[in-house]
PDB file of C-alpha atoms in Angstrom:
ATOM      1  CA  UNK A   3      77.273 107.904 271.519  1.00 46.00           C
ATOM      2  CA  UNK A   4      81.287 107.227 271.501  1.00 48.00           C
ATOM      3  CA  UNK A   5      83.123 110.341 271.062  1.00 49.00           C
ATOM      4  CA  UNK A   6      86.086 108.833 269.541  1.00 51.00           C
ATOM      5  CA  UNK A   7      86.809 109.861 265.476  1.00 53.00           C
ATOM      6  CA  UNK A   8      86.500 107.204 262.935  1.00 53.00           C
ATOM      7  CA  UNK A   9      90.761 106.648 261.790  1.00 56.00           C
ATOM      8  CA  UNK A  10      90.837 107.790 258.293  1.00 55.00           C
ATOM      9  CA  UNK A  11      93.436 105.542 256.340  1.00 54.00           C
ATOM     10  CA  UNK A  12      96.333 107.048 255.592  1.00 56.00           C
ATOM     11  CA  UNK A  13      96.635 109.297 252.431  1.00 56.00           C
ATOM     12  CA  UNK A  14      98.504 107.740 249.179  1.00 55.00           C
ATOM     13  CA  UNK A  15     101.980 108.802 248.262  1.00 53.00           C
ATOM     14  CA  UNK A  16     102.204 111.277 245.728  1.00 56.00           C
ATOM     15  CA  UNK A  17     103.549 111.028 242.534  1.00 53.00           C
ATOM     16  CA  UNK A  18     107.186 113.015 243.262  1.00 54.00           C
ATOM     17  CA  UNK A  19     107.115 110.256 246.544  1.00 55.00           C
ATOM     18  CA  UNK A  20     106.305 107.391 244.424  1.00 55.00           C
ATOM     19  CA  UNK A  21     109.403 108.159 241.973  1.00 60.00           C
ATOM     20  CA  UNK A  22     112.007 108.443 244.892  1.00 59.00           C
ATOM     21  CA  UNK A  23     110.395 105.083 246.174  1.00 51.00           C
ATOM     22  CA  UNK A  24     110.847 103.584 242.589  1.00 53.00           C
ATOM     23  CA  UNK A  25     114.481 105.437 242.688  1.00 59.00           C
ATOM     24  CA  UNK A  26     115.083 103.656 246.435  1.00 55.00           C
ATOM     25  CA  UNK A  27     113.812 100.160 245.016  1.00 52.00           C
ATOM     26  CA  UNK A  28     116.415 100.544 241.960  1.00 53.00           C
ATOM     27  CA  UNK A  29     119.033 101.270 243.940  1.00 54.00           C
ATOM     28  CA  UNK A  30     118.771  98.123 246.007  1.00 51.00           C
ATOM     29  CA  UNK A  31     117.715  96.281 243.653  1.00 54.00           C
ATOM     30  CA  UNK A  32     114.036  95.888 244.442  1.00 55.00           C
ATOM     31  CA  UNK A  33     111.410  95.489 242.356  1.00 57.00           C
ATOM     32  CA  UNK A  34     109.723  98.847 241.461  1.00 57.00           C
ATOM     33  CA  UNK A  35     106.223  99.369 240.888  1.00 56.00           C
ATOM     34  CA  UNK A  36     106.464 100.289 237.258  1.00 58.00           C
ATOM     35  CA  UNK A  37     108.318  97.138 236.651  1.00 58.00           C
ATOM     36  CA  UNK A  38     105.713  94.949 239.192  1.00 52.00           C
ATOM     37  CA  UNK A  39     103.236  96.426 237.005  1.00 53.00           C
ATOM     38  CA  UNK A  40     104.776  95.591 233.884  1.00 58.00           C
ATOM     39  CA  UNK A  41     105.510  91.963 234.994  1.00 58.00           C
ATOM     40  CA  UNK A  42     101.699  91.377 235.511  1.00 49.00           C
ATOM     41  CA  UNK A  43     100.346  92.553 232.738  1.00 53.00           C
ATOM     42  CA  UNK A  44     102.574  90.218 230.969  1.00 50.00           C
ATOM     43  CA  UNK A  45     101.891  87.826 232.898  1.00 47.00           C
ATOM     44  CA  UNK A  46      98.405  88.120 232.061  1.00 46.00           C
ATOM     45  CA  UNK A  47      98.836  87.765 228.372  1.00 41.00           C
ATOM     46  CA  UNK A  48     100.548  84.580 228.771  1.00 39.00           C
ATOM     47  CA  UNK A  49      97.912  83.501 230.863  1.00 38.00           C
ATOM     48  CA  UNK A  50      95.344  84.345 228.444  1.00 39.00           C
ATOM     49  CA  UNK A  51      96.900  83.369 225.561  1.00 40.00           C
ATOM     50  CA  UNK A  52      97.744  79.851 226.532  1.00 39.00           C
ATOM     51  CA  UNK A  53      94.003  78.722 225.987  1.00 39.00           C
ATOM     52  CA  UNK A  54      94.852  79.721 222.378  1.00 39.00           C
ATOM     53  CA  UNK A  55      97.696  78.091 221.999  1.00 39.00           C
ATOM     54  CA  UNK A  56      96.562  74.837 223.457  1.00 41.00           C
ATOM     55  CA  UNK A  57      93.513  74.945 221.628  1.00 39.00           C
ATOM     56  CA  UNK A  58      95.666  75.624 218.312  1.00 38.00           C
ATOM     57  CA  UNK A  59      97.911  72.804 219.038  1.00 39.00           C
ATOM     58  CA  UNK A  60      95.115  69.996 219.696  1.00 37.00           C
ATOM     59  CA  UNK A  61      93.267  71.498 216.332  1.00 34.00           C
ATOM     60  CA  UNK A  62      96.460  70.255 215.360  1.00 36.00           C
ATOM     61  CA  UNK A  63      96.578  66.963 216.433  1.00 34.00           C
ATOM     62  CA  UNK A  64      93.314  66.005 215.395  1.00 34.00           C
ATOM     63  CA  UNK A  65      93.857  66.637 212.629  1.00 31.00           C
ATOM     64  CA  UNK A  66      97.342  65.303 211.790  1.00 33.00           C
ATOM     65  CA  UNK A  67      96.579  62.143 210.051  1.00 44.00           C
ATOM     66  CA  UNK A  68      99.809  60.689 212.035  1.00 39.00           C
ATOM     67  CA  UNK A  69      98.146  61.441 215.166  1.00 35.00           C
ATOM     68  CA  UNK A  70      94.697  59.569 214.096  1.00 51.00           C
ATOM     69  CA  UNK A  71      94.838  55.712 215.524  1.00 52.00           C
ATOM     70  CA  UNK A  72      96.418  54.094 218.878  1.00 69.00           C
ATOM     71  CA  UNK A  73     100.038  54.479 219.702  1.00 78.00           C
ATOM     72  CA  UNK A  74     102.450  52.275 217.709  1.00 84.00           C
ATOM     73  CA  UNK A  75      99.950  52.297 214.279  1.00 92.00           C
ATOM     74  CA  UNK A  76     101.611  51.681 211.372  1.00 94.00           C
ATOM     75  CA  UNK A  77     100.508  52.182 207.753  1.00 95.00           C
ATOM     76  CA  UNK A  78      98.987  48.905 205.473  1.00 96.00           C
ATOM     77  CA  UNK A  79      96.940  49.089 202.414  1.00 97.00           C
ATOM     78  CA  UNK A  80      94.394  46.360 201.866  1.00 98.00           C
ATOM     79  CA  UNK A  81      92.707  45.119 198.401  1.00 98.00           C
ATOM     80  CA  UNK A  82      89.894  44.054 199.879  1.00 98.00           C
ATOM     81  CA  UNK A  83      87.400  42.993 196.813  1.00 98.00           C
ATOM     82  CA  UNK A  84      89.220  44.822 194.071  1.00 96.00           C
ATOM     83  CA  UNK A  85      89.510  48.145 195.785  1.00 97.00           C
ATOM     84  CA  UNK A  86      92.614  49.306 197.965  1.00 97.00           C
ATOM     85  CA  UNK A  87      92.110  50.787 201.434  1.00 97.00           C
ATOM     86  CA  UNK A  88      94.524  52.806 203.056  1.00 96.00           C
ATOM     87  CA  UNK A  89      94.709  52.292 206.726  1.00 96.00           C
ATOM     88  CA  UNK A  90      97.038  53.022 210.198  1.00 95.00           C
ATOM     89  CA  UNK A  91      96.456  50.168 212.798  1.00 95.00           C
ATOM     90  CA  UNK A  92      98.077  48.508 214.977  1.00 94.00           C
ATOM     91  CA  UNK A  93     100.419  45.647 213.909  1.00 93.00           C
ATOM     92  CA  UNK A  94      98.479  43.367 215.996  1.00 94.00           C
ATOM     93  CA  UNK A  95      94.896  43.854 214.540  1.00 96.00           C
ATOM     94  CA  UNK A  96      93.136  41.037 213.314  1.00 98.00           C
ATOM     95  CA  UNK A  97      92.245  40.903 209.284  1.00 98.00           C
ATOM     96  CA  UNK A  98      88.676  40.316 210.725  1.00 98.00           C
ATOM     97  CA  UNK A  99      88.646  43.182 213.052  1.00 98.00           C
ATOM     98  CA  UNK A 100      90.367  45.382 209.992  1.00 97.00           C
ATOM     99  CA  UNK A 101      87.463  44.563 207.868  1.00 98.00           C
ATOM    100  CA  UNK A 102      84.961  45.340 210.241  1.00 98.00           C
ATOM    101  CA  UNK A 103      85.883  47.739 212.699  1.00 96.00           C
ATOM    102  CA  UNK A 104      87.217  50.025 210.045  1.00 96.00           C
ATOM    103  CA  UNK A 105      86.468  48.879 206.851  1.00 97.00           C
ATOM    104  CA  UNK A 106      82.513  48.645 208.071  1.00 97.00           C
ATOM    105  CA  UNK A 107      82.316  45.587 205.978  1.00 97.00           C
ATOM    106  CA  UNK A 108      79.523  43.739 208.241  1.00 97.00           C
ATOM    107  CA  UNK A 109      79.109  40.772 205.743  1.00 97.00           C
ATOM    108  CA  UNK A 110      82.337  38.902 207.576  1.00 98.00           C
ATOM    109  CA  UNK A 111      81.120  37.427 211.403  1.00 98.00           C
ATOM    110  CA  UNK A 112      82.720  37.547 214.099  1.00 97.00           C
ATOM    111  CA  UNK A 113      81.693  34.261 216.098  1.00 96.00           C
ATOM    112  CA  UNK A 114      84.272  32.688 218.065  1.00 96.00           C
ATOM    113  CA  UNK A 115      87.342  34.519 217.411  1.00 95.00           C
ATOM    114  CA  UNK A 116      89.391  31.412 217.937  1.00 96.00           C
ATOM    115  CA  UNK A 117      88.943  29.834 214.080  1.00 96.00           C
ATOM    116  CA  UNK A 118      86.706  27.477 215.143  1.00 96.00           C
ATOM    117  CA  UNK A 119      83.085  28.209 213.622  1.00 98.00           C
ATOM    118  CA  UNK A 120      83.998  29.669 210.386  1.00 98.00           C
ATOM    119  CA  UNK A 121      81.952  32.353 210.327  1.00 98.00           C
ATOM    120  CA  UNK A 122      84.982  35.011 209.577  1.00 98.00           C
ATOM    121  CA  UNK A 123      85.483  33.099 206.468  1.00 98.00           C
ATOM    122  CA  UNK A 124      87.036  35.432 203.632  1.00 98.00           C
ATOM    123  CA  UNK A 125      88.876  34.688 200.579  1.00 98.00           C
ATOM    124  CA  UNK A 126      92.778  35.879 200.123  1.00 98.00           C
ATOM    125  CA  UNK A 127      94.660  34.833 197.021  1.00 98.00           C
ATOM    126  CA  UNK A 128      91.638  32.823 195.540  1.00 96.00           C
ATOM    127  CA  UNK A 129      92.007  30.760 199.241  1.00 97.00           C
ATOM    128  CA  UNK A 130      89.897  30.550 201.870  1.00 98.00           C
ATOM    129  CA  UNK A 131      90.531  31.937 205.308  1.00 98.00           C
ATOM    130  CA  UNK A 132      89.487  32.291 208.925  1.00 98.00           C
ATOM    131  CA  UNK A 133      89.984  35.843 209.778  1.00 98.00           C
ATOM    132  CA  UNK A 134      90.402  35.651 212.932  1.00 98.00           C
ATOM    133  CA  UNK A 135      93.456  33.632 213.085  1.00 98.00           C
ATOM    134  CA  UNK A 136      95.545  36.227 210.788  1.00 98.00           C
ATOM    135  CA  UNK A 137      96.826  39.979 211.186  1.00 98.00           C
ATOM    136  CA  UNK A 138      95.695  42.478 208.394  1.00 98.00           C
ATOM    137  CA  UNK A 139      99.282  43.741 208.492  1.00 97.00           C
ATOM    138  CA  UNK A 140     100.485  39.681 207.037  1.00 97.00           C
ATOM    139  CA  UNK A 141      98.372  40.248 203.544  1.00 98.00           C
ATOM    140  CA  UNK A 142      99.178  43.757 201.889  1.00 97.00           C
ATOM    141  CA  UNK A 143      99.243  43.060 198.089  1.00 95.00           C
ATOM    142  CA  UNK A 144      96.823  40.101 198.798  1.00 98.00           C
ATOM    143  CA  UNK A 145      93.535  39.910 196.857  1.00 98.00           C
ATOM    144  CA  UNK A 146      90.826  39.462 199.618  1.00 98.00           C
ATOM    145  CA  UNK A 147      87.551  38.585 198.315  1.00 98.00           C
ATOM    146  CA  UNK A 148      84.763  39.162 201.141  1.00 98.00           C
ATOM    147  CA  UNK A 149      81.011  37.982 201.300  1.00 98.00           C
ATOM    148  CA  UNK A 150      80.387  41.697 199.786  1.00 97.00           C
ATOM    149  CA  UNK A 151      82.603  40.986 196.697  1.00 97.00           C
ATOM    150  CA  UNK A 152      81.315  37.986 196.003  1.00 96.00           C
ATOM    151  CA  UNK A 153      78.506  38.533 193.626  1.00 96.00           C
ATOM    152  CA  UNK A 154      79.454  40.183 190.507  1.00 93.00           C
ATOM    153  CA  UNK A 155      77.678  43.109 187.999  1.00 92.00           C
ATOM    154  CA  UNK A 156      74.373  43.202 190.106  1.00 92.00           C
ATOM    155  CA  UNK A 157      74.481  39.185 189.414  1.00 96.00           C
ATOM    156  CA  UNK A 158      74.677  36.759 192.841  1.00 97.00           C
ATOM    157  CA  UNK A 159      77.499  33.973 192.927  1.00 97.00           C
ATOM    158  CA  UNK A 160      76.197  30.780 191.812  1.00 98.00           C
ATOM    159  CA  UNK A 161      76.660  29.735 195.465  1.00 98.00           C
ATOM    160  CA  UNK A 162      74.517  32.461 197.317  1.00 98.00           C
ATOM    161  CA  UNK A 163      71.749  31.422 195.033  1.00 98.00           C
ATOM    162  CA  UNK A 164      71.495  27.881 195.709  1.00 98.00           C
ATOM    163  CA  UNK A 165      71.393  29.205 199.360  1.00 98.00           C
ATOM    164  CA  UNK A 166      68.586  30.558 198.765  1.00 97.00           C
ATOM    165  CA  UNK A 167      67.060  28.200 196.616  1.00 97.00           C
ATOM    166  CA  UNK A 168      67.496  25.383 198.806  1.00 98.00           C
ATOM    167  CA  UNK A 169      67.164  27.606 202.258  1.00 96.00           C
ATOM    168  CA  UNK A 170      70.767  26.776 203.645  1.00 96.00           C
ATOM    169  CA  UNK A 171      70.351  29.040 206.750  1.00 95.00           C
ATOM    170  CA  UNK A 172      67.794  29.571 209.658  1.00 95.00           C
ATOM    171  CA  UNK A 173      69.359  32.994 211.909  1.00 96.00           C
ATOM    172  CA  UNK A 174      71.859  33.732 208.901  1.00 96.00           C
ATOM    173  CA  UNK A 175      74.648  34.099 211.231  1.00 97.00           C
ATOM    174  CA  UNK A 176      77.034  31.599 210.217  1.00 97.00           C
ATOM    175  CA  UNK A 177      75.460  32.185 206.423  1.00 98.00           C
ATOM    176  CA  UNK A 178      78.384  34.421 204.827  1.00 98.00           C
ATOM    177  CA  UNK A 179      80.940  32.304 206.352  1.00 98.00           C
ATOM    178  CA  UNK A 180      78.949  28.843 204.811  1.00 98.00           C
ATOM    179  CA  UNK A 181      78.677  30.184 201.318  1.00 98.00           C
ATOM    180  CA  UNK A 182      82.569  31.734 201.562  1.00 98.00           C
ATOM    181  CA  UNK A 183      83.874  27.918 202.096  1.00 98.00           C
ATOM    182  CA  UNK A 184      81.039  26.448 199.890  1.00 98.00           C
ATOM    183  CA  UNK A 185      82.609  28.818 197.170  1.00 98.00           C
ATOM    184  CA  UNK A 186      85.984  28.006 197.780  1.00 98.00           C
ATOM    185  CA  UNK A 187      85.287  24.308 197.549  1.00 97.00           C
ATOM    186  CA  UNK A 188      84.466  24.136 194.068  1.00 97.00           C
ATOM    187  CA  UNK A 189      88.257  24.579 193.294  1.00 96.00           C
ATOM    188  CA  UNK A 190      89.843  22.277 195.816  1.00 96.00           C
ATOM    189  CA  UNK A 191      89.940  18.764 195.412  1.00 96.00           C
ATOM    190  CA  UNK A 192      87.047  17.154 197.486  1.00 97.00           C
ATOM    191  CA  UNK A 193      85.221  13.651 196.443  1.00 96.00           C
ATOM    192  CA  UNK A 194      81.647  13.805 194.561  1.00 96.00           C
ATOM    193  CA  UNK A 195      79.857  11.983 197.225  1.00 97.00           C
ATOM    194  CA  UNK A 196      77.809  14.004 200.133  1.00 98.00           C
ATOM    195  CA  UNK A 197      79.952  12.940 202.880  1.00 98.00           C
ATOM    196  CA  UNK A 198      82.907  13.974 201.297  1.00 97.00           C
ATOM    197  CA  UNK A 199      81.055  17.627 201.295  1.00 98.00           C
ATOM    198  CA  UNK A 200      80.240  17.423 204.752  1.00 98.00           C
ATOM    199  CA  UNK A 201      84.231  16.469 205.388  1.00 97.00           C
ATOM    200  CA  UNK A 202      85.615  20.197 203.392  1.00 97.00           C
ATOM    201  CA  UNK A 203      82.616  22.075 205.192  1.00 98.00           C
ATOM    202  CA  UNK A 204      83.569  20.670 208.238  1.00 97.00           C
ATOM    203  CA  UNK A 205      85.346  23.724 209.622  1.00 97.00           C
ATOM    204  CA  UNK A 206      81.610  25.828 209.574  1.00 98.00           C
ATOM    205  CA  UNK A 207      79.995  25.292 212.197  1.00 97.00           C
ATOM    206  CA  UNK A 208      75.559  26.042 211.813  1.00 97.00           C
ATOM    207  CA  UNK A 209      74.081  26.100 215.242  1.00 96.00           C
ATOM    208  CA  UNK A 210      70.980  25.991 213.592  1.00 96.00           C
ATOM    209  CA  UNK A 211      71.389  22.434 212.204  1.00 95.00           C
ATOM    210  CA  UNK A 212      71.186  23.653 208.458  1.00 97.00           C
ATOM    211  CA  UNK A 213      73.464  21.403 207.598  1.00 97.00           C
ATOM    212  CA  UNK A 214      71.317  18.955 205.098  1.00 97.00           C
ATOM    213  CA  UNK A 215      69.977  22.421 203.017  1.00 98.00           C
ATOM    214  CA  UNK A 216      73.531  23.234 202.994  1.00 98.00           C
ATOM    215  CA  UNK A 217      75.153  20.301 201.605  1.00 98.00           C
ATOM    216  CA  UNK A 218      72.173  20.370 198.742  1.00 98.00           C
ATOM    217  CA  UNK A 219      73.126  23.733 198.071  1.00 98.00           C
ATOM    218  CA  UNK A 220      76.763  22.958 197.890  1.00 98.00           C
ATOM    219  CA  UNK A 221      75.905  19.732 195.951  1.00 98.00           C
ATOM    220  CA  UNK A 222      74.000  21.447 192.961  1.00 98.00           C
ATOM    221  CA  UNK A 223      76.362  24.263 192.307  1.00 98.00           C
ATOM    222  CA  UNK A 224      78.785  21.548 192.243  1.00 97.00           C
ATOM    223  CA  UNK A 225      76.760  19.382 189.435  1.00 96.00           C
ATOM    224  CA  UNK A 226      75.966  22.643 187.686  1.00 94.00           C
ATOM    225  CA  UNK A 227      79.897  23.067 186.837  1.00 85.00           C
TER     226      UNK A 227
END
């Protein structure tokens, strides 16, 4: 067994040494222990309090209606089918998208986005319109009338019940966008004859090959008037 003593470490100073070291550290402008300790415990409420005040400050931005939307959203207010929505997109969103991204007004398709099926039909002003081809931001103070609005007290348009009637549609896809047109035909000029019918539809597009149900439909709403 080793003989040699285990070295003790060495005692702490005492209080009376720790205030001349404190007086020494003052003196040349050291940093004392008081103050050391003082510093950290500061420190450490900053520390923990930051959490807080982050947390505050995205409560803050969530829910700052400014904040809500991507960067560069302006404010628009739609009348879509007689009731006015207050919005914040971008200037560059589509009427389409507007209506159904965040208006959740499903009725209006989205088919090829390049206004050539039709199927985004809506009406603004009384007119029809492909969707797709126009930014929401163009038609505040418009009247849009949507596949939704179309039907009136509980009572369908005359036009989505000769769709039915005379089954003008097979998926239903291009269906809203069909009876949107068909509607907006019977006040536009357009000859009596079928082919003159199939010439004004022309911009819908039904990949079913509904097309002979449709023009029937189109044709006896049109005699019925």
């Amino acid at each position: 067994m080793s003989s040699k003593k285990a070295e003790l470490p060495p005692p702490a100073p005492a209080a009376e040494d720790n205030e001349e070291i404190n007086k020494e550290n003052k003196k040349s402008g050291g940093i004392t222990r008081r103050s050391f300790l003082e510093r950290l415990g500061a420190a450490g409420v900053v520390v923990s309090a930051s959490p807080l005040v982050h947390a505050t400050q995205t409560t803050e931005e969530k829910t700052d209606p400014a904040a809500v939307g991507v960067p560069g959203a302006v404010p628009i207010v739609l009348k879509v089918n007689g009731e006015e929505h207050r919005l914040k997109l971008e200037s560059r969103v589509t009427l389409l998208d507007a209506l159904r991204e965040n208006l959740q007004m499903f009725g209006t398709k989205k088919g090829c986005d390049h206004g050539q099926c039709g199927a985004c039909t809506v009406h603004v002003n009384g007119r029809r319109l492909n969707s797709c081809l126009t930014f929401a931001i163009m038609h505040q103070g418009d009247e849009i009338t949507t596949i939704e609005g179309l039907a009136k007290n509980g009572q369908l348009h005359p036009m989505q019940a000769a769709f039915l009637e005379h089954d003008g549609f097979q998926c239903g896809y291009c269906t809203s966008g069909q009876i949107m047109s068909a509607a907006a035909l019977l006040h536009e000029p357009c000859g009596k004859d079928d082919d003159s019918v199939r010439e004004c539809m022309s911009g819908n597009i039904c990949r079913c090959g509904a097309y002979v149900n449709i023009v029937a439909a189109v044709q006896s709403v049109r005699r019925a008037t």
